[in-house]
Tab-separated table of C-alpha atoms in Angstrom:
chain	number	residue	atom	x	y	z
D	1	UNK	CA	-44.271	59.616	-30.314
D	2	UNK	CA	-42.599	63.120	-30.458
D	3	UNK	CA	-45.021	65.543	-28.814
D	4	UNK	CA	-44.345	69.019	-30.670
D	5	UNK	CA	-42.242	69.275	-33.672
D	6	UNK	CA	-41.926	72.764	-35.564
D	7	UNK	CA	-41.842	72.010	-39.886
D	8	UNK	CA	-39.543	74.358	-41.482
D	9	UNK	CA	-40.312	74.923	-45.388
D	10	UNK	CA	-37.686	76.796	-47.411
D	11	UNK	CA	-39.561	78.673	-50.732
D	12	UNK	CA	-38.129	79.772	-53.686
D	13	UNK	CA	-39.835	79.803	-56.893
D	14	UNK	CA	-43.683	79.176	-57.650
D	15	UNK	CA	-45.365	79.432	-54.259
D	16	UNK	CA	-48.201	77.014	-55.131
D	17	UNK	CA	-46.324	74.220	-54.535
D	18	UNK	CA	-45.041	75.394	-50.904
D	19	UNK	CA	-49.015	76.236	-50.283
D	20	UNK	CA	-50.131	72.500	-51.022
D	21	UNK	CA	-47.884	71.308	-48.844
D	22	UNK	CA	-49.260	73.389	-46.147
D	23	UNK	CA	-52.757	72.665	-46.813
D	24	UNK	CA	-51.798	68.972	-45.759
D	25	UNK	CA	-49.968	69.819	-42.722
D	26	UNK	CA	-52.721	71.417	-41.348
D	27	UNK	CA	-54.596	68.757	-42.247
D	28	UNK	CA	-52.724	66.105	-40.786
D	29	UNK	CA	-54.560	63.498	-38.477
D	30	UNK	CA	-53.320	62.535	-34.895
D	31	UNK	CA	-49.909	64.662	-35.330
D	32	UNK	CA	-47.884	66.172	-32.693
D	33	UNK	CA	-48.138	69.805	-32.233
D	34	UNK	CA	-47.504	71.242	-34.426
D	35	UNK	CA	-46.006	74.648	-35.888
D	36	UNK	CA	-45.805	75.496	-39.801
D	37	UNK	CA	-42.685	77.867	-40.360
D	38	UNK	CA	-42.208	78.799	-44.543
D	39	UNK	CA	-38.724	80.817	-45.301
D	40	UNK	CA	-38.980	82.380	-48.359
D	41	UNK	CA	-35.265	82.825	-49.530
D	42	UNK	CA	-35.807	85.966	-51.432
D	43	UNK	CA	-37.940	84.424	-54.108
D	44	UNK	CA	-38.298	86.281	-57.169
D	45	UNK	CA	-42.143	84.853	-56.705
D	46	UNK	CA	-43.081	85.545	-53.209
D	47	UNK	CA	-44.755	83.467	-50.512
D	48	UNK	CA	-48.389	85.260	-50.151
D	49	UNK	CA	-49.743	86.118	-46.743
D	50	UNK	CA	-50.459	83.373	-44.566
D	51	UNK	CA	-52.155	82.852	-41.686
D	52	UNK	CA	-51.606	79.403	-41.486
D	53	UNK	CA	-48.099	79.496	-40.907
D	54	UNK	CA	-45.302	81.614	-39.525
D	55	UNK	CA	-43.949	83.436	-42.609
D	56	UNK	CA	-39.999	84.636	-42.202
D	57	UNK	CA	-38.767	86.688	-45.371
D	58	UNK	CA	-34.853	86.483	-45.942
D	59	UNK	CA	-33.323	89.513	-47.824
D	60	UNK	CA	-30.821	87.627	-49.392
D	61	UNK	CA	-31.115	84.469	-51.374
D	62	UNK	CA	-28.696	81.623	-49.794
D	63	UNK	CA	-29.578	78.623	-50.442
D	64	UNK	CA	-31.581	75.811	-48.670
D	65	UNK	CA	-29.225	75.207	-45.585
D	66	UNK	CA	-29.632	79.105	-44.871
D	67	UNK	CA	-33.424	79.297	-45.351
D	68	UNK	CA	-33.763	76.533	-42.884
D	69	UNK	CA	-31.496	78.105	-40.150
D	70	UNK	CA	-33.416	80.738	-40.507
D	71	UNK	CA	-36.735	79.055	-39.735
D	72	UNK	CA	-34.728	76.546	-37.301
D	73	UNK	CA	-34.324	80.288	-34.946
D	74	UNK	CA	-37.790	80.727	-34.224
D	75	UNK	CA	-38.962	77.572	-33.625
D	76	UNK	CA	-40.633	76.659	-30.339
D	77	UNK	CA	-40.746	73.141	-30.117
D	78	UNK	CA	-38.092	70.220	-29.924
D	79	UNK	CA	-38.043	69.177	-32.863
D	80	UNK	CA	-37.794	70.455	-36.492
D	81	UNK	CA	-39.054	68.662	-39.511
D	82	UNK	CA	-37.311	70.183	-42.329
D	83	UNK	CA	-39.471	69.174	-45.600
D	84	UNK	CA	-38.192	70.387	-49.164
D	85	UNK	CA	-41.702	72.874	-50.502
D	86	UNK	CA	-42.309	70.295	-53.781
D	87	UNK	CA	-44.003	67.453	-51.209
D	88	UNK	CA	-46.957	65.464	-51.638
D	89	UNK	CA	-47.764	63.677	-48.036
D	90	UNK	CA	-50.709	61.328	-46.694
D	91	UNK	CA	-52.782	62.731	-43.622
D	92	UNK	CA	-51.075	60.912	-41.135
D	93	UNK	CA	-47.246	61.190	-42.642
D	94	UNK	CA	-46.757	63.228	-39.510
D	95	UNK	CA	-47.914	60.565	-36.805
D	96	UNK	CA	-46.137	57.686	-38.445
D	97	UNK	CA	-42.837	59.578	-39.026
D	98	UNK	CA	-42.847	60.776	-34.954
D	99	UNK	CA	-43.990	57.341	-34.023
D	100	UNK	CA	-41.165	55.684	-35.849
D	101	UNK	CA	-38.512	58.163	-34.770
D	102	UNK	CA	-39.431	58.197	-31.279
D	103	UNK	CA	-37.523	55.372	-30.164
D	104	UNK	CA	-34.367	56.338	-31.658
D	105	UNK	CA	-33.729	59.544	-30.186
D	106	UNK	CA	-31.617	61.501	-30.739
D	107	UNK	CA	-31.826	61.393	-34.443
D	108	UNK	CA	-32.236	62.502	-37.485
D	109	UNK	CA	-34.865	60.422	-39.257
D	110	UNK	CA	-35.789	60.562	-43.488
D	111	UNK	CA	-38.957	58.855	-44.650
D	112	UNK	CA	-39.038	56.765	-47.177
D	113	UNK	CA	-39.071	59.154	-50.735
D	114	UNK	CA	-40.474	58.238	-54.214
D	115	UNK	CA	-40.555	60.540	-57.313
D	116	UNK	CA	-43.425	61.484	-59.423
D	117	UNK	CA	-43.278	57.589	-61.218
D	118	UNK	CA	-43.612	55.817	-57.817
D	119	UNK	CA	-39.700	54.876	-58.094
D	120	UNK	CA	-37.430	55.359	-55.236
D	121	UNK	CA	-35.134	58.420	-54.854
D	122	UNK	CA	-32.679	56.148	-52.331
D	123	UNK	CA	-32.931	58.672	-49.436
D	124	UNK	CA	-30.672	56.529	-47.352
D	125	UNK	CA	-27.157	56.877	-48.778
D	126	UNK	CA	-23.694	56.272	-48.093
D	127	UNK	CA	-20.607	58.977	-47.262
D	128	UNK	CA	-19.875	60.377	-50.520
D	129	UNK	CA	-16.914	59.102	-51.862
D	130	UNK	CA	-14.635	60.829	-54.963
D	131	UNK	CA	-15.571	57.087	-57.020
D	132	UNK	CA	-19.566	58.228	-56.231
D	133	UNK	CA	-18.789	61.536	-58.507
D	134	UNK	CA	-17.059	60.005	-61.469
D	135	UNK	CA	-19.415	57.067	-61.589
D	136	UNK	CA	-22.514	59.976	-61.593
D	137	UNK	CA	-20.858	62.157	-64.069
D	138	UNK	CA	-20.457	59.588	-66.510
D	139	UNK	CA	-22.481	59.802	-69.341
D	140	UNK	CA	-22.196	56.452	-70.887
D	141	UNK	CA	-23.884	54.984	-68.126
D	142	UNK	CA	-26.700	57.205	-67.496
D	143	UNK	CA	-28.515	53.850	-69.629
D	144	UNK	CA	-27.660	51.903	-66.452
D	145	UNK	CA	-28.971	54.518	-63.784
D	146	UNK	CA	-32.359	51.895	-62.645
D	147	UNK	CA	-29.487	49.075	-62.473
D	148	UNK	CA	-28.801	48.051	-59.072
D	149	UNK	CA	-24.894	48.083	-59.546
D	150	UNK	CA	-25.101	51.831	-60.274
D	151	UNK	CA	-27.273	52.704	-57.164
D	152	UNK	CA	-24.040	51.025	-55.070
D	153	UNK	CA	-21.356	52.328	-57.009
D	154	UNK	CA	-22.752	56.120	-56.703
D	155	UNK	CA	-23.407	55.656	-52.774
D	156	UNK	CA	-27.560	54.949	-52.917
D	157	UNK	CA	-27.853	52.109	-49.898
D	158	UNK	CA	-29.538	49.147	-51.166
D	159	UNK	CA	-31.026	48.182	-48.087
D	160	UNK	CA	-33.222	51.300	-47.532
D	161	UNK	CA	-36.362	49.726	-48.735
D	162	UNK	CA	-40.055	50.485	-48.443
D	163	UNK	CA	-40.979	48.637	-45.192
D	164	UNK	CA	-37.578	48.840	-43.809
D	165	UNK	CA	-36.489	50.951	-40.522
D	166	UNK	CA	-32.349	50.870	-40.077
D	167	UNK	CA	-29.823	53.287	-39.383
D	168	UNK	CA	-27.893	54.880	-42.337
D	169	UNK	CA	-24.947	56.688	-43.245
D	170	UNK	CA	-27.485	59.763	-44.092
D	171	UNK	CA	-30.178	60.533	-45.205
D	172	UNK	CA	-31.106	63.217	-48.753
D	173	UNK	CA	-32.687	67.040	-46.966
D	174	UNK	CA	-35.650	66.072	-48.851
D	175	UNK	CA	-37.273	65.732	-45.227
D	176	UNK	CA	-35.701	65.354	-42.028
D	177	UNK	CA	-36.571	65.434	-38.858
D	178	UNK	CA	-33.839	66.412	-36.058
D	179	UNK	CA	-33.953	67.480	-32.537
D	180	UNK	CA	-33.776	70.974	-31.857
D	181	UNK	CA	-30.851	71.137	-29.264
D	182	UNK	CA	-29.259	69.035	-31.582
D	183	UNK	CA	-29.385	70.917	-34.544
D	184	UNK	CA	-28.414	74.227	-32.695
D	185	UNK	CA	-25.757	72.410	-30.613
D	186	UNK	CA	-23.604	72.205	-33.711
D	187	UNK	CA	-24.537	75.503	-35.757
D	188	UNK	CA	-26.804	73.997	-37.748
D	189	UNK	CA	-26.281	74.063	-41.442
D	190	UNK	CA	-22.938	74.699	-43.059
D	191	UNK	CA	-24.221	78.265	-45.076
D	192	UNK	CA	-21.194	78.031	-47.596
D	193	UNK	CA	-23.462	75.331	-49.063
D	194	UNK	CA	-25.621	76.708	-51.363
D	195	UNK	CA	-27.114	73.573	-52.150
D	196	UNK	CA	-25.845	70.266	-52.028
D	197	UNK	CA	-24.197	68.348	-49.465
D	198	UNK	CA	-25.452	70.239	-46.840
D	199	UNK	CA	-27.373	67.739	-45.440
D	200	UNK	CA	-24.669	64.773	-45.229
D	201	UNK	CA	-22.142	67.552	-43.878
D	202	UNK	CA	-24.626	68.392	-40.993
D	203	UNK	CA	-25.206	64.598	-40.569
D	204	UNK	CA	-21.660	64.081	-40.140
D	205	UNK	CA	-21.296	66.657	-37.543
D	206	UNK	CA	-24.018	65.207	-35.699
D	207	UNK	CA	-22.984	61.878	-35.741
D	208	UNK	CA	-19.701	63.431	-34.206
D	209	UNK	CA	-22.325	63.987	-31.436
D	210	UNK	CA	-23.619	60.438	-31.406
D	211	UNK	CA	-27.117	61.587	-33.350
D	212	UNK	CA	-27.512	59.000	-36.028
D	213	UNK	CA	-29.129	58.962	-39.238
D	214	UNK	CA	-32.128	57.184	-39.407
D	215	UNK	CA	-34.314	55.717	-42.822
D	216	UNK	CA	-37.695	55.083	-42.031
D	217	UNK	CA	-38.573	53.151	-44.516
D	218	UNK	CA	-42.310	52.531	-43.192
D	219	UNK	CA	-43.453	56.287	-43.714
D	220	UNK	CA	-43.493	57.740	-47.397
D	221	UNK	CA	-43.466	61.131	-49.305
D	222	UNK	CA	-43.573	61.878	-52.926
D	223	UNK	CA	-41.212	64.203	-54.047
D	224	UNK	CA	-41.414	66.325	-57.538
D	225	UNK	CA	-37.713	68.010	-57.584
D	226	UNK	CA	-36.018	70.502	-58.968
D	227	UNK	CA	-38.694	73.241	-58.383
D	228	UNK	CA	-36.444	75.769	-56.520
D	229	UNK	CA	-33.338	74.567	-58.066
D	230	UNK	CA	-33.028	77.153	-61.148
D	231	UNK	CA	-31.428	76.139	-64.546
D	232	UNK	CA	-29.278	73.522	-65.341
D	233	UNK	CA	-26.026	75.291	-65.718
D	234	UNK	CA	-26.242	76.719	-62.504
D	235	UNK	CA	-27.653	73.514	-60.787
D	236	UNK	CA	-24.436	72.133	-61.831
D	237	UNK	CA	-22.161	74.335	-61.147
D	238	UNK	CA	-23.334	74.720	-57.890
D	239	UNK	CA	-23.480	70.843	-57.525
D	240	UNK	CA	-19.412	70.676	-58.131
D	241	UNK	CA	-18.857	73.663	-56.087
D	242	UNK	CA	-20.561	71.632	-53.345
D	243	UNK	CA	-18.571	68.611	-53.835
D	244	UNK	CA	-15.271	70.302	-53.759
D	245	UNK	CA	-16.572	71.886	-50.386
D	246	UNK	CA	-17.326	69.223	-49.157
D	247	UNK	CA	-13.986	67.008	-50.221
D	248	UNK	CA	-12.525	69.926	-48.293
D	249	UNK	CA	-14.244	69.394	-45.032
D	250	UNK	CA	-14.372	65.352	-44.930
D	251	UNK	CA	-13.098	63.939	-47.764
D	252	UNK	CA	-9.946	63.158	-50.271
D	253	UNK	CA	-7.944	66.517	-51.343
D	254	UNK	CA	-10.254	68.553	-53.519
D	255	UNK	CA	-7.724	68.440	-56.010
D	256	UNK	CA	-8.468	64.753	-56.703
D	257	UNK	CA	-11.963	65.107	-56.881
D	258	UNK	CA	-11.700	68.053	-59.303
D	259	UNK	CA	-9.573	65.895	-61.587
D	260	UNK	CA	-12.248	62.760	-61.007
D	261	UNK	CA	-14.902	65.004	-62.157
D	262	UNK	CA	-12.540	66.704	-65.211
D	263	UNK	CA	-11.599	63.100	-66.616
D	264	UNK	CA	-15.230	61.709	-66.245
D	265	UNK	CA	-16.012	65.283	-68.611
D	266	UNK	CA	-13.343	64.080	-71.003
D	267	UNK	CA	-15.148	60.849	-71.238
D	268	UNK	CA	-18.514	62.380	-71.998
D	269	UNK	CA	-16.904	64.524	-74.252
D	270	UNK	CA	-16.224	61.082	-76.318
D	271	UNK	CA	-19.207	59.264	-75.502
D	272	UNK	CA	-21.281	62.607	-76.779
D	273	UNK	CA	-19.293	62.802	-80.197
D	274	UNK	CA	-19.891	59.088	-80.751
D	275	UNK	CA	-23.471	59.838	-80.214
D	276	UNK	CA	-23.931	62.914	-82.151
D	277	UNK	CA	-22.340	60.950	-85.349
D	278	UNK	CA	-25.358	58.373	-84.834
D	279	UNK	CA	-27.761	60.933	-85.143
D	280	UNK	CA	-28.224	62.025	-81.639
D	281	UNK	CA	-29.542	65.684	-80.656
D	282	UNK	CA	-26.508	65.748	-78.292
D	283	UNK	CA	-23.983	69.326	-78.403
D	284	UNK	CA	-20.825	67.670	-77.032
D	285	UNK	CA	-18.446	70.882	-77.243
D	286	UNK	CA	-21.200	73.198	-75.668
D	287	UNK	CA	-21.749	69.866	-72.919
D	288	UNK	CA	-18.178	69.947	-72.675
D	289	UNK	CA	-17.430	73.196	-71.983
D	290	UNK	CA	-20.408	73.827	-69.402
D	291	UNK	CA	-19.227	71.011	-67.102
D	292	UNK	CA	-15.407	72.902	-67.606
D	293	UNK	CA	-17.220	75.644	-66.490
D	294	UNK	CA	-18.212	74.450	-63.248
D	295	UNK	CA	-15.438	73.057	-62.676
D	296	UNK	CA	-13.669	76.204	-62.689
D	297	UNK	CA	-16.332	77.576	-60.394
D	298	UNK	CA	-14.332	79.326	-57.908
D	299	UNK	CA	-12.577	75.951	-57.729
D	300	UNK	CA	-9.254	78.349	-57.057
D	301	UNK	CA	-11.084	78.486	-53.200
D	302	UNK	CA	-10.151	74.410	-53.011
D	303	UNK	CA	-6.834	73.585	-54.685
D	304	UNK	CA	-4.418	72.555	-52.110
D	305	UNK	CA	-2.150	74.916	-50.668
């Protein structure tokens, strides 16, 4: 078992769901020791006073990966557990995740995470790919999203199963936990993510390292999401600007994957007409030109040179 892990919890948004989840870490049976570290990330609703936990206030908003390096500075022990603030966990999530990732260090090690419905949110994934995008942005097969076919072909790894322990490609920044030195040793999170893909992108650096990715599929989390996310127009335009990072740093030219992404909105352009003359409550234009929008999102930044 790890013997002293700091837990990092970025907040933004409604605070009451950051506060539950502190209420069971300090309730947690047989865990290391531990420290509690929240990062609110300028939240328009701020984290209260706590005495619970260490409470770091960030004047400027920047996203997840830069609320955690924040709280990844002051921690004391050797390792962090980064945990997203919209967590439900069991009394003992803390000793069974440290027990499992004991052995396999150094690591970064992802429980096993289900959404509000008991269904899993595939934590273990493969390396994005530009086919993982198109497939996603496709509306005409949102229908098949709980089809096994469409878990592979946008990167989900089958094989990362309740039960199951195995090393992965990486795991989702829903909750990982990472050695310290590690984390530090390569400059921790990438900040020009605001969200999205910062967690594969540190994963890959690591891994550069020889820290793998571990899903431990033994230990489980329930996860609400999308309660410090904000809108949907910005969610995805900030979800393409990611991509396009990303494609920059480790991937095809960002060119392509702008063009995957810009075809795939042609096709949902289609698919959304086709619908609306059924009946549907569907706005294809105003769909259409929202995802154009994103995909102009500074996109200027990632065209090839």
């Amino acid at each position: 078992m790890i013997e002293t892990i700091s837990v990092v919890i970025p907040h933004y948004g409604d605070p009451k769901h950051a506060a539950a989840l502190v209420g069971q870490l300090t309730s947690q049976i047989g865990a290391p020791a531990l420290e509690v570290i929240v990062v609110d990330d300028a939240s328009p609703r701020p984290y209260p006073k706590d005495e619970r936990v260490k409470l770091i206030r960030r004047v400027h908003n920047g996203g997840f990966g830069a609320a955690v390096n924040s709280g990844v500075a002051q921690a004391r022990h050797s390792h962090v557990l980064v945990l997203n603030s919209d967590l439900t966990i069991g009394p003992t999530f803390v000793a069974d995740l440290s027990a499992v990732a004991g052995p396999f260090q150094p690591a970064v090690v992802g429980p096993m995470v289900v959404g509000h419905d008991g269904a899993s949110q595939w934590p273990g994934r493969k390396f994005p790919r530009t086919s993982h995008y198109f497939i996603e942005w496709l509306t005409i097969l949102a229908r098949y999203k709980d089809k096994r076919w469409h878990h592979t072909a946008i990167g989900h790894d089958l094989h990362c199963v309740e039960g199951v322990t195995q090393p992965v490609d990486w795991v989702t920044g829903v909750a990982m936990l990472i050695p310290v030195d590690a984390f530090r040793a390569v400059g921790g999170f990438d900040e020009r993510f605001h969200m999205n893909c910062e967690e594969v992108d540190l994963q890959r650096r690591l891994r550069a390292r020889e820290v793998r990715s571990i899903f431990a599929g033994g230990v489980t989390l329930r996860h609400i999401g999308g309660a410090s996310s904000g809108d949907h127009r910005r969610r995805v335009r900030r979800l393409v600007e990611s991509r396009l990072r990303y494609a920059e740093k480790w991937q095809e030219r960002p060119s392509v994957v702008r063009l995957a992404i810009a075809v795939a909105s042609v096709l949902n352009l289609a698919t959304n007409a086709s619908r609306r003359m059924l009946g549907r409550t569907v706005a294809p234009l105003a769909t259409f030109r929202m995802e154009l929008a994103a995909l102009n999102f500074n996109a200027s930044k990632y065209l090839d040179r």
